[in-house]
Amino acid sequence: MIKKLYIGLFCLLILGLAGCTKTIKDTLANVNAQGEHAEGNQVKSLTATGLTKLDIQNGVGDIKITVGKDDNITVKADVKVQGADTEEQAKEILELIVLIQEKDKETASYYAAAKGSESINLEKWLKDTYGSKLNLIITITATIPESIASFHVIEGVGNISIDDSNISGVITSGVGDIVLKGVAFVEKTDITSGTGSIKVIARKVDQAKSVHAVAGVGDITLSIPEKASYSVDISAFMKDDVKQDYNGGGPLFTLKTGVGSVKQIKNELK
């Protein structure tokens, strides 16, 4: 019965992918277009006293998060404008892009916007103002203190990497890989990639309640310390479901792929 369900899912996915593959290719082709271009960067920083949550939202470009040695949150945005008619136009657009930093209760939030149009989606503003041929790629690099343990990280097209942090919350990429390395899970965590792989190398899981990872088109790789107590519920394409407890069981890792494999590898973190 399970095999039949997966075969049906496969047929539906093939029909869907026939349309969405072209969309993905078109998106990536636009991102890689050149024309006249300009580059620049901006940096925002604040003291993280009283803060526990980081919110980063980005349209096109990678997001990289690492743990620093002080109590500050420092975020750098490397901005590239591509496909402009002239060099002057590219520089004009670059000067209009601003990195927004907001602080609300326990949350520090970061996103890019157009100067004077902060409430409007940046990609919509760019298209409405300059046309669809322009591309805006923003790579966001954040350094955070250990006190930040909750995340709301949303990426449209690009990879997400988080290293050596305590982690919970929501991490999502529409098109891109997600890599969490050396992380200690706490509370609940949801990890989703529409098209891209997910790789999790954990150093601790004992404070976690649950981890839910879903890859629409892509593989999932999980690495947990050998002596850790945890449970897995795995649903992979064209494979039988697997439920298993390790060292008596513990926090549940639910791993699902639409088209892709799920595997567990040896944890070599020290």
XYZ file of N, CA and C in Angstrom:
810
model
N 0.834 -1.204 0.000
C 0.000 0.000 0.000
C 0.867 1.252 0.000
N 1.909 1.237 0.831
C 2.816 2.380 0.899
C 3.469 2.631 -0.441
N 3.906 1.542 -1.104
C 4.549 1.682 -2.414
C 3.596 2.334 -3.407
N 2.323 1.908 -3.383
C 1.346 2.465 -4.318
C 1.151 3.949 -4.071
N 1.114 4.324 -2.786
C 0.954 5.745 -2.463
C 2.130 6.552 -2.980
N 3.340 6.017 -2.838
C 4.528 6.729 -3.304
C 4.560 6.825 -4.821
N 4.115 5.750 -5.496
C 4.072 5.795 -6.962
C 3.102 6.875 -7.419
N 1.945 6.972 -6.728
C 0.993 8.032 -7.056
C 1.592 9.400 -6.814
N 2.291 9.549 -5.683
C 2.957 10.816 -5.379
C 3.990 11.154 -6.431
N 4.739 10.141 -6.853
C 5.764 10.355 -7.877
C 5.139 10.911 -9.151
N 4.025 10.327 -9.576
C 3.354 10.795 -10.795
C 2.913 12.240 -10.652
N 2.353 12.576 -9.491
C 1.917 13.957 -9.271
C 3.102 14.909 -9.266
N 4.198 14.491 -8.647
C 5.384 15.343 -8.594
C 5.979 15.564 -9.966
N 6.004 14.516 -10.790
C 6.539 14.663 -12.139
C 5.731 15.679 -12.924
N 4.405 15.598 -12.798
C 3.547 16.558 -13.494
C 3.797 17.963 -12.982
N 3.951 18.092 -11.648
C 4.198 19.416 -11.081
C 5.561 19.946 -11.438
N 6.560 19.062 -11.387
C 7.928 19.495 -11.658
C 8.126 19.891 -13.105
N 7.325 19.335 -13.999
C 7.429 19.727 -15.410
C 7.226 21.220 -15.559
N 6.357 21.786 -14.698
C 6.132 23.226 -14.751
C 7.094 23.986 -13.866
N 7.342 23.477 -12.633
C 8.134 24.255 -11.689
C 9.613 24.235 -12.017
N 10.113 23.190 -12.695
C 11.527 23.155 -13.054
C 11.894 24.331 -13.939
N 11.038 24.653 -14.901
C 11.297 25.791 -15.769
C 11.327 27.081 -14.950
N 10.391 27.206 -13.984
C 10.359 28.407 -13.151
C 11.651 28.560 -12.374
N 12.130 27.452 -11.790
C 13.375 27.491 -11.027
C 14.543 27.867 -11.923
N 14.625 27.255 -13.109
C 15.710 27.566 -14.029
C 15.667 29.025 -14.451
N 14.456 29.534 -14.725
C 14.321 30.932 -15.111
C 14.775 31.847 -13.987
N 14.400 31.497 -12.749
C 14.797 32.304 -11.602
C 16.304 32.358 -11.467
N 16.953 31.190 -11.547
C 18.399 31.145 -11.397
C 19.099 31.814 -12.566
N 18.531 31.712 -13.751
C 19.116 32.382 -14.912
C 19.080 33.886 -14.719
N 17.968 34.399 -14.176
C 17.865 35.824 -13.920
C 18.868 36.270 -12.867
N 19.021 35.451 -11.822
C 19.955 35.785 -10.764
C 21.378 35.881 -11.299
N 21.727 35.033 -12.267
C 23.084 35.003 -12.788
C 23.323 36.007 -13.918
N 22.274 36.712 -14.339
C 22.445 37.688 -15.409
C 23.361 38.812 -14.943
N 24.091 39.420 -15.878
C 25.031 40.468 -15.509
C 24.544 41.840 -15.960
N 24.931 42.280 -17.173
C 24.620 43.645 -17.572
C 25.451 44.608 -16.747
N 25.023 45.874 -16.697
C 25.704 46.838 -15.838
C 25.390 46.515 -14.382
N 26.400 46.593 -13.529
C 26.182 46.197 -12.145
C 26.924 47.110 -11.172
N 26.533 47.006 -9.913
C 27.183 47.754 -8.840
C 27.125 46.917 -7.572
N 28.118 47.093 -6.701
C 28.194 46.325 -5.468
C 28.515 47.237 -4.290
N 27.998 46.876 -3.136
C 28.291 47.612 -1.917
C 27.888 46.788 -0.712
N 28.147 47.300 0.483
C 27.748 46.580 1.687
C 27.349 47.546 2.794
N 26.573 47.037 3.711
C 26.126 47.798 4.871
C 26.228 46.911 6.098
N 26.492 47.528 7.253
C 26.623 46.781 8.498
C 25.759 47.433 9.576
N 25.026 46.612 10.299
C 24.241 47.060 11.445
C 24.653 46.245 12.665
N 24.629 46.890 13.832
C 25.031 46.192 15.049
C 24.247 46.728 16.240
N 23.978 45.851 17.185
C 23.353 46.284 18.435
C 23.729 45.328 19.554
N 23.625 45.819 20.787
C 23.886 44.981 21.947
C 22.700 44.050 22.170
N 22.997 42.782 22.395
C 21.935 41.774 22.462
C 21.358 41.580 23.858
N 21.636 42.496 24.774
C 21.104 42.367 26.127
C 19.580 42.257 26.102
N 19.053 41.191 26.669
C 17.608 40.986 26.711
C 17.023 40.355 25.464
N 17.844 40.117 24.450
C 17.355 39.537 23.199
C 17.593 38.025 23.175
N 16.621 37.288 22.640
C 16.753 35.835 22.535
C 16.409 35.311 21.148
N 15.842 36.168 20.283
C 15.357 35.706 18.984
C 15.914 36.560 17.852
N 16.260 35.895 16.741
C 16.758 36.570 15.542
C 15.812 36.302 14.383
N 15.394 37.379 13.718
C 14.499 37.281 12.557
C 15.220 37.875 11.351
N 15.493 37.051 10.344
C 16.122 37.517 9.101
C 15.272 37.049 7.935
N 14.929 37.979 7.049
C 14.176 37.630 5.848
C 14.889 38.212 4.635
N 15.033 37.383 3.594
C 15.810 37.783 2.425
C 15.170 37.220 1.163
N 15.288 37.951 0.064
C 14.685 37.517 -1.193
C 15.577 36.602 -1.999
N 16.727 37.127 -2.450
C 17.671 36.350 -3.258
C 19.074 36.570 -2.716
N 19.763 35.486 -2.360
C 21.107 35.577 -1.803
C 21.217 34.659 -0.605
N 22.424 34.399 -0.147
C 22.633 33.472 0.964
C 22.485 34.168 2.316
N 22.185 33.362 3.333
C 22.174 33.813 4.724
C 23.147 32.940 5.502
N 24.099 33.593 6.200
C 25.108 32.859 6.967
C 25.106 33.392 8.401
N 24.953 32.472 9.368
C 24.871 32.868 10.772
C 25.893 32.080 11.580
N 26.712 32.801 12.360
C 27.703 32.164 13.224
C 27.656 32.804 14.609
N 28.227 32.121 15.588
C 28.272 32.626 16.956
C 29.597 33.340 17.187
N 29.518 34.573 17.725
C 30.709 35.359 18.007
C 31.144 35.246 19.457
N 32.073 36.122 19.852
C 32.655 36.045 21.189
C 32.202 37.170 22.111
N 31.311 38.054 21.625
C 30.830 39.141 22.476
C 29.310 39.120 22.551
N 28.743 40.173 23.141
C 27.297 40.228 23.352
C 26.571 41.030 22.283
N 27.198 41.231 21.142
C 26.589 42.020 20.079
C 26.028 41.139 18.962
N 24.984 41.652 18.324
C 24.512 41.091 17.061
C 25.031 42.007 15.962
N 25.804 41.454 15.047
C 26.344 42.236 13.934
C 25.911 41.583 12.631
N 25.271 42.368 11.784
C 24.742 41.851 10.520
C 25.293 42.676 9.366
N 25.861 41.981 8.394
C 26.404 42.629 7.194
C 25.610 42.181 5.975
N 25.240 43.129 5.146
C 24.541 42.830 3.896
C 25.426 43.226 2.724
N 25.843 42.239 1.941
C 26.579 42.496 0.699
C 25.564 42.546 -0.433
N 25.452 43.702 -1.067
C 24.404 43.943 -2.057
C 24.995 44.015 -3.459
N 24.392 43.267 -4.382
C 24.788 43.313 -5.794
C 23.572 43.661 -6.646
N 23.720 44.689 -7.465
C 22.691 45.056 -8.436
C 23.185 44.632 -9.807
N 22.390 43.857 -10.543
C 22.792 43.358 -11.859
C 21.709 43.636 -12.896
N 22.157 43.788 -14.139
C 21.209 43.920 -15.241
C 20.698 45.322 -15.489
N 21.358 46.341 -14.926
C 20.923 47.724 -15.138
C 21.273 48.189 -16.546
N 20.544 49.206 -17.031
C 20.805 49.750 -18.368
C 22.146 50.463 -18.424
N 22.477 51.167 -17.341
C 23.725 51.925 -17.296
C 24.383 51.737 -15.935
N 25.650 52.069 -15.851
C 26.358 52.000 -14.579
C 25.748 52.975 -13.580
N 25.320 54.136 -14.076
C 24.708 55.143 -13.207
C 23.415 54.615 -12.588
N 22.623 53.903 -13.398
C 21.380 53.345 -12.873
C 21.661 52.296 -11.805
N 22.667 51.458 -12.036
C 23.033 50.433 -11.055
C 23.444 51.072 -9.730
N 24.244 52.146 -9.802
C 24.681 52.835 -8.588
C 23.512 53.528 -7.897
N 22.599 54.059 -8.690
C 21.409 54.718 -8.135
C 20.584 53.738 -7.315
N 20.379 52.542 -7.871
C 19.609 51.520 -7.158
C 20.337 51.088 -5.894
N 21.648 50.899 -6.012
C 22.452 50.474 -4.865
C 22.305 51.456 -3.702
N 22.300 52.744 -4.013
C 22.192 53.767 -2.969
C 20.812 53.797 -2.318
N 19.817 53.235 -3.003
C 18.459 53.224 -2.460
C 18.184 52.024 -1.560
N 19.056 51.013 -1.604
C 18.851 49.808 -0.799
C 19.398 50.028 0.607
N 18.581 49.750 1.603
C 19.012 49.924 2.990
C 18.763 48.634 3.775
N 19.668 48.336 4.694
C 19.498 47.211 5.611
C 18.758 47.720 6.844
N 17.587 47.174 7.085
C 16.755 47.603 8.208
C 17.059 46.755 9.436
N 17.250 47.419 10.561
C 17.452 46.749 11.848
C 16.349 47.204 12.802
N 15.619 46.254 13.351
C 14.531 46.577 14.272
C 14.664 45.744 15.545
N 14.274 46.337 16.657
C 14.315 45.653 17.946
C 12.943 45.754 18.589
N 12.343 44.607 18.893
C 11.015 44.576 19.490
C 10.982 43.511 20.577
N 10.898 43.952 21.806
C 10.903 43.054 22.962
C 12.154 42.168 22.922
N 11.984 40.849 22.690
C 13.137 39.945 22.731
C 13.682 39.621 21.343
N 13.192 40.307 20.298
C 13.535 39.955 18.922
C 14.305 41.066 18.214
N 15.387 40.680 17.543
C 16.107 41.574 16.632
C 15.788 41.130 15.210
N 15.324 42.063 14.371
C 14.892 41.726 13.010
C 15.724 42.468 11.976
N 15.984 41.773 10.853
C 16.780 42.356 9.773
C 16.174 41.991 8.425
N 16.101 42.989 7.556
C 15.666 42.767 6.175
C 16.094 43.965 5.346
N 16.172 43.769 4.054
C 16.541 44.860 3.150
C 15.287 45.493 2.577
N 15.362 46.810 2.332
C 14.216 47.534 1.781
C 14.726 48.701 0.949
N 13.811 49.310 0.209
C 14.140 50.508 -0.558
C 13.929 51.733 0.323
N 14.870 52.648 0.290
C 14.792 53.858 1.093
C 13.506 54.627 0.764
N 12.724 54.912 1.789
C 11.469 55.619 1.589
C 10.302 54.706 1.283
N 10.578 53.433 1.041
C 9.512 52.455 0.748
C 9.713 51.205 1.600
N 10.025 51.430 2.869
C 10.389 50.328 3.754
C 9.273 49.314 3.955
N 8.021 49.736 3.790
C 6.899 48.830 4.025
C 6.547 47.981 2.808
N 7.211 48.222 1.677
C 6.908 47.510 0.434
C 7.932 46.404 0.205
N 7.469 45.244 -0.221
C 8.368 44.144 -0.566
C 9.431 44.616 -1.547
N 10.700 44.326 -1.244
C 11.804 44.874 -2.024
C 11.785 44.408 -3.470
N 11.510 43.132 -3.691
C 11.490 42.613 -5.057
C 10.355 43.254 -5.866
N 9.215 43.470 -5.217
C 8.086 44.130 -5.894
C 8.442 45.577 -6.233
N 9.063 46.257 -5.286
C 9.484 47.648 -5.525
C 10.445 47.723 -6.705
N 11.414 46.814 -6.750
C 12.406 46.823 -7.821
C 11.744 46.608 -9.175
N 10.847 45.638 -9.240
C 10.166 45.336 -10.502
C 9.268 46.487 -10.934
N 8.508 47.049 -9.995
C 7.585 48.133 -10.325
C 8.316 49.401 -10.735
N 9.491 49.630 -10.157
C 10.212 50.879 -10.398
C 11.156 50.794 -11.585
N 11.810 49.642 -11.754
C 12.857 49.542 -12.770
C 12.622 48.437 -13.799
N 11.600 47.611 -13.615
C 11.338 46.542 -14.564
C 11.876 45.210 -14.091
N 11.457 44.147 -14.763
C 11.753 42.785 -14.305
C 13.142 42.284 -14.689
N 13.860 43.004 -15.554
C 15.161 42.494 -16.007
C 16.262 42.679 -14.966
N 16.030 43.522 -13.975
C 17.042 43.782 -12.955
C 17.074 42.677 -11.911
N 18.255 42.409 -11.395
C 18.430 41.420 -10.341
C 19.090 42.065 -9.140
N 18.627 41.664 -7.966
C 19.193 42.156 -6.720
C 19.570 40.957 -5.864
N 20.856 40.800 -5.602
C 21.347 39.675 -4.804
C 21.935 40.223 -3.514
N 21.423 39.763 -2.387
C 21.876 40.254 -1.086
C 22.334 39.070 -0.237
N 23.611 39.050 0.099
C 24.158 38.028 0.992
C 24.214 38.607 2.395
N 23.553 37.949 3.324
C 23.487 38.435 4.701
C 24.341 37.544 5.598
N 25.282 38.172 6.306
C 26.161 37.463 7.237
C 25.920 38.016 8.633
N 25.529 37.152 9.554
C 25.209 37.588 10.915
C 26.105 36.888 11.925
N 26.622 37.674 12.876
C 27.355 37.128 14.008
C 26.538 37.415 15.257
N 26.270 36.380 16.028
C 25.353 36.512 17.161
C 25.995 35.982 18.443
N 25.496 36.393 19.615
C 25.977 35.810 20.872
C 25.267 34.492 21.167
N 25.765 33.760 22.154
C 25.174 32.468 22.508
C 23.756 32.604 23.048
N 23.401 33.785 23.523
C 22.072 33.985 24.108
C 20.951 33.899 23.079
N 21.273 34.056 21.801
C 20.262 33.935 20.750
C 20.050 32.456 20.447
N 18.846 31.971 20.736
C 18.576 30.538 20.549
C 17.293 30.272 19.776
N 16.601 31.333 19.375
C 15.365 31.174 18.614
C 15.506 31.922 17.293
N 15.085 31.270 16.202
C 15.299 31.843 14.872
C 14.014 31.849 14.052
N 13.882 32.899 13.261
C 12.877 32.939 12.193
C 13.645 33.417 10.966
N 14.142 32.465 10.185
C 15.020 32.763 9.049
C 14.330 32.293 7.778
N 14.006 33.236 6.899
C 13.273 32.936 5.674
C 14.078 33.423 4.474
N 14.393 32.515 3.560
C 15.150 32.827 2.343
C 14.329 32.427 1.127
N 14.231 33.323 0.140
C 13.501 32.993 -1.081
C 14.305 32.094 -1.992
N 15.420 32.619 -2.515
C 16.329 31.854 -3.376
C 17.736 32.030 -2.829
N 18.289 30.988 -2.220
C 19.626 31.073 -1.652
C 19.816 30.042 -0.559
N 21.061 29.843 -0.174
C 21.403 28.871 0.861
C 21.362 29.511 2.245
N 21.124 28.673 3.242
C 21.151 29.104 4.639
C 22.140 28.227 5.395
N 23.038 28.858 6.163
C 23.940 28.093 7.029
C 23.937 28.717 8.421
N 23.841 27.860 9.431
C 23.905 28.288 10.831
C 24.902 27.380 11.530
N 25.921 27.983 12.155
C 26.996 27.212 12.774
C 27.081 27.479 14.275
N 27.227 26.390 15.048
C 27.624 26.427 16.460
C 26.650 27.144 17.380
N 25.389 27.228 17.008
C 24.409 27.969 17.802
C 23.442 27.033 18.514
N 22.894 27.505 19.640
C 21.678 26.894 20.159
C 20.567 27.260 19.189
N 19.632 26.352 18.942
C 18.701 26.618 17.846
C 17.303 26.068 18.103
N 16.323 26.893 17.745
C 14.914 26.502 17.714
C 14.225 27.458 16.752
N 12.954 27.200 16.454
C 12.223 28.118 15.597
C 12.012 27.602 14.192
N 12.047 28.535 13.214
C 11.712 28.232 11.824
C 12.854 28.648 10.909
N 13.323 27.706 10.080
C 14.350 27.981 9.072
C 13.821 27.472 7.743
N 13.663 28.371 6.758
C 13.030 28.005 5.492
C 13.757 28.625 4.310
N 14.009 27.806 3.272
C 14.506 28.305 1.989
C 13.611 27.768 0.882
N 13.163 28.659 0.005
C 12.350 28.210 -1.121
C 13.157 27.405 -2.113
N 14.299 27.959 -2.529
C 15.227 27.272 -3.435
C 16.626 27.442 -2.862
N 17.184 26.395 -2.261
C 18.519 26.495 -1.685
C 18.750 25.434 -0.631
N 20.021 25.190 -0.340
C 20.396 24.210 0.677
C 20.372 24.844 2.065
N 20.121 24.012 3.060
C 20.168 24.436 4.458
C 21.166 23.544 5.186
N 22.157 24.169 5.832
C 23.166 23.419 6.582
C 23.225 23.964 8.007
N 22.955 23.100 8.980
C 23.069 23.438 10.397
C 24.188 22.582 10.973
N 25.276 23.226 11.388
C 26.466 22.482 11.813
C 26.868 22.876 13.232
N 27.068 21.865 14.062
C 27.493 22.113 15.435
C 26.419 22.754 16.289
N 25.154 22.532 15.947
C 24.060 23.194 16.655
C 23.566 22.343 17.821
N 23.010 23.027 18.817
C 22.370 22.364 19.950
C 20.883 22.694 19.891
N 20.059 21.689 19.655
C 18.626 21.928 19.517
C 17.969 22.145 20.878
N 17.097 23.142 20.934
C 16.283 23.401 22.119
C 14.845 23.623 21.652
N 13.899 23.257 22.472
C 12.482 23.460 22.137
C 12.128 22.811 20.788
N 11.317 23.502 19.967
C 10.855 22.960 18.683
C 11.531 23.676 17.517
N 11.895 22.908 16.485
C 12.542 23.477 15.302
C 11.900 22.909 14.045
N 11.565 23.796 13.100
C 11.029 23.397 11.797
C 11.989 23.856 10.709
N 12.447 22.910 9.877
C 13.409 23.190 8.810
C 12.785 22.763 7.492
N 12.720 23.686 6.532
C 12.055 23.372 5.266
C 12.843 23.921 4.092
N 13.055 23.072 3.071
C 13.613 23.519 1.794
C 12.692 23.033 0.684
N 12.218 23.961 -0.140
C 11.369 23.568 -1.257
C 12.146 22.774 -2.285
N 13.252 23.345 -2.750
C 14.165 22.659 -3.670
C 15.577 22.850 -3.143
N 16.151 21.809 -2.564
C 17.480 21.898 -1.978
C 17.638 20.867 -0.880
N 18.863 20.593 -0.505
C 19.141 19.587 0.518
C 19.157 20.214 1.908
N 18.986 19.354 2.906
C 19.068 19.760 4.308
C 20.111 18.877 4.986
N 21.067 19.510 5.656
C 22.100 18.757 6.374
C 22.173 19.269 7.806
N 22.007 18.356 8.755
C 22.009 18.707 10.168
C 23.095 17.914 10.873
N 24.059 18.630 11.452
C 25.103 18.003 12.258
C 24.987 18.607 13.654
N 24.404 17.858 14.578
C 24.090 18.386 15.903
C 25.166 18.022 16.916
N 25.366 18.918 17.881
C 26.277 18.590 18.981
C 25.506 18.201 20.244
N 24.234 18.668 20.353
C 23.395 18.310 21.496
C 21.929 18.280 21.072
N 21.172 17.356 21.666
C 19.734 17.296 21.378
C 18.903 17.131 22.647
N 19.537 17.051 23.808
C 18.819 16.703 25.031
C 17.808 17.757 25.471
N 17.969 19.012 25.038
C 17.025 20.067 25.402
C 15.934 20.262 24.347
N 15.976 19.470 23.287
C 14.991 19.612 22.208
C 13.670 18.954 22.589
N 12.580 19.504 22.043
C 11.278 18.846 22.138
C 10.980 18.088 20.853
N 11.236 18.732 19.710
C 11.034 18.061 18.427
C 11.763 18.828 17.336
N 12.151 18.100 16.283
C 12.762 18.698 15.097
C 12.043 18.125 13.887
N 11.541 19.001 13.032
C 10.772 18.583 11.858
C 11.485 19.127 10.632
N 11.995 18.243 9.770
C 12.727 18.655 8.567
C 12.035 18.106 7.330
N 11.764 18.988 6.359
C 11.083 18.598 5.124
C 11.836 19.164 3.935
N 12.172 18.304 2.963
C 12.766 18.727 1.695
C 11.827 18.298 0.578
N 11.320 19.257 -0.187
C 10.431 18.912 -1.290
C 11.157 18.141 -2.371
N 12.239 18.731 -2.882
C 13.110 18.074 -3.861
C 14.532 18.211 -3.344
N 15.059 17.169 -2.722
C 16.394 17.231 -2.145
C 16.565 16.181 -1.066
N 17.806 15.961 -0.672
C 18.134 14.951 0.334
C 18.198 15.566 1.730
N 18.028 14.712 2.731
C 18.202 15.110 4.124
C 19.276 14.231 4.748
N 20.245 14.869 5.399
C 21.312 14.151 6.097
C 21.288 14.552 7.569
N 21.289 13.565 8.452
C 21.230 13.814 9.891
C 22.416 13.163 10.581
N 23.045 13.924 11.483
C 24.166 13.401 12.258
C 23.987 13.818 13.717
N 23.811 12.821 14.591
C 23.566 13.049 16.016
C 24.675 12.350 16.805
N 25.148 12.923 17.926
C 26.159 12.240 18.735
C 25.736 10.817 19.098
N 26.680 9.912 19.063
C 26.398 8.480 19.203
C 25.694 8.130 20.506
N 26.020 8.831 21.598
C 25.449 8.490 22.897
C 24.157 9.244 23.207
N 23.708 10.076 22.298
C 22.498 10.872 22.532
C 21.247 10.001 22.462
N 20.245 10.377 23.243
C 18.951 9.684 23.212
C 17.988 10.487 22.344
N 17.453 9.839 21.317
C 16.528 10.524 20.416
C 15.751 9.487 19.614
N 14.741 9.949 18.895
C 13.913 9.079 18.058
C 13.800 9.679 16.671
N 13.598 8.817 15.667
C 13.414 9.303 14.300
C 12.141 8.724 13.699
N 11.520 9.532 12.853
C 10.370 9.111 12.050
C 10.684 9.567 10.629
N 11.052 8.625 9.763
C 11.576 8.950 8.436
C 10.600 8.532 7.344
N 10.300 9.469 6.448
C 9.499 9.179 5.254
C 10.275 9.689 4.050
N 10.847 8.767 3.281
C 11.653 9.137 2.117
C 11.009 8.599 0.851
N 11.264 9.260 -0.256
C 10.663 8.906 -1.540
C 10.986 7.464 -1.933
N 9.940 6.695 -2.238
C 10.055 5.303 -2.684
C 10.714 4.389 -1.651
N 10.611 4.762 -0.377
C 11.135 3.926 0.700
C 10.035 3.706 1.739
N 10.130 2.573 2.439
C 9.203 2.331 3.536
C 9.507 3.289 4.687
N 8.468 3.684 5.405
C 8.659 4.553 6.561
C 9.487 3.836 7.627
N 10.288 4.629 8.343
C 11.139 4.076 9.400
C 10.898 4.857 10.685
N 10.633 4.125 11.770
C 10.531 4.719 13.094
C 11.474 3.963 14.017
N 12.341 4.706 14.702
C 13.344 4.026 15.515
C 13.755 4.904 16.691
N 14.002 4.250 17.832
C 14.512 4.926 19.021
C 15.993 4.614 19.179
N 16.757 5.605 19.612
C 18.181 5.424 19.876
C 18.452 5.707 21.351
N 19.152 4.775 21.995
C 19.500 4.908 23.415
C 18.259 5.163 24.277
N 17.203 4.417 23.982
C 15.978 4.524 24.762
C 14.978 5.534 24.241
N 15.358 6.278 23.225
C 14.446 7.259 22.640
C 14.506 8.604 23.332
N 13.991 9.613 22.642
C 14.023 10.970 23.179
C 13.344 11.923 22.219
N 13.866 13.142 22.072
C 13.264 14.116 21.158
C 13.066 13.511 19.770
N 11.903 13.778 19.164
C 11.565 13.165 17.883
C 12.059 14.011 16.719
N 12.841 13.385 15.841
C 13.276 13.999 14.587
C 12.414 13.420 13.467
N 11.538 14.237 12.920
C 10.678 13.829 11.815
C 11.299 14.323 10.518
N 11.675 13.401 9.644
C 12.416 13.726 8.420
C 11.622 13.247 7.213
N 11.273 14.176 6.308
C 10.442 13.817 5.159
C 10.990 14.437 3.880
N 10.981 13.644 2.802
C 11.352 14.163 1.489
C 10.253 13.849 0.486
N 10.047 14.775 -0.471
C 9.152 14.498 -1.583
C 9.869 13.673 -2.625
N 10.983 14.198 -3.135
C 11.875 13.468 -4.040
C 13.282 13.616 -3.481
N 13.811 12.569 -2.870
C 15.133 12.638 -2.265
C 15.297 11.568 -1.203
N 16.519 11.376 -0.759
C 16.831 10.339 0.224
C 16.990 10.946 1.615
N 16.932 10.073 2.615
C 17.222 10.447 3.997
C 18.285 9.493 4.520
N 19.352 10.045 5.074
C 20.392 9.177 5.624
C 20.944 9.764 6.916
N 21.431 8.856 7.772
C 22.108 9.260 8.997
C 23.587 8.900 8.872
N 24.440 9.830 9.292
C 25.877 9.612 9.189
C 26.527 9.753 10.563
N 27.738 9.234 10.684
C 28.473 9.283 11.944
C 28.771 10.720 12.331
N 28.588 11.007 13.620
C 28.863 12.347 14.129
C 30.307 12.420 14.609
N 31.080 13.316 14.013
C 32.503 13.426 14.331
C 32.841 14.732 15.035
N 31.824 15.426 15.555
C 32.086 16.650 16.310
C 32.754 16.304 17.628
N 33.670 17.152 18.038
C 34.371 16.929 19.304
C 33.853 17.891 20.359
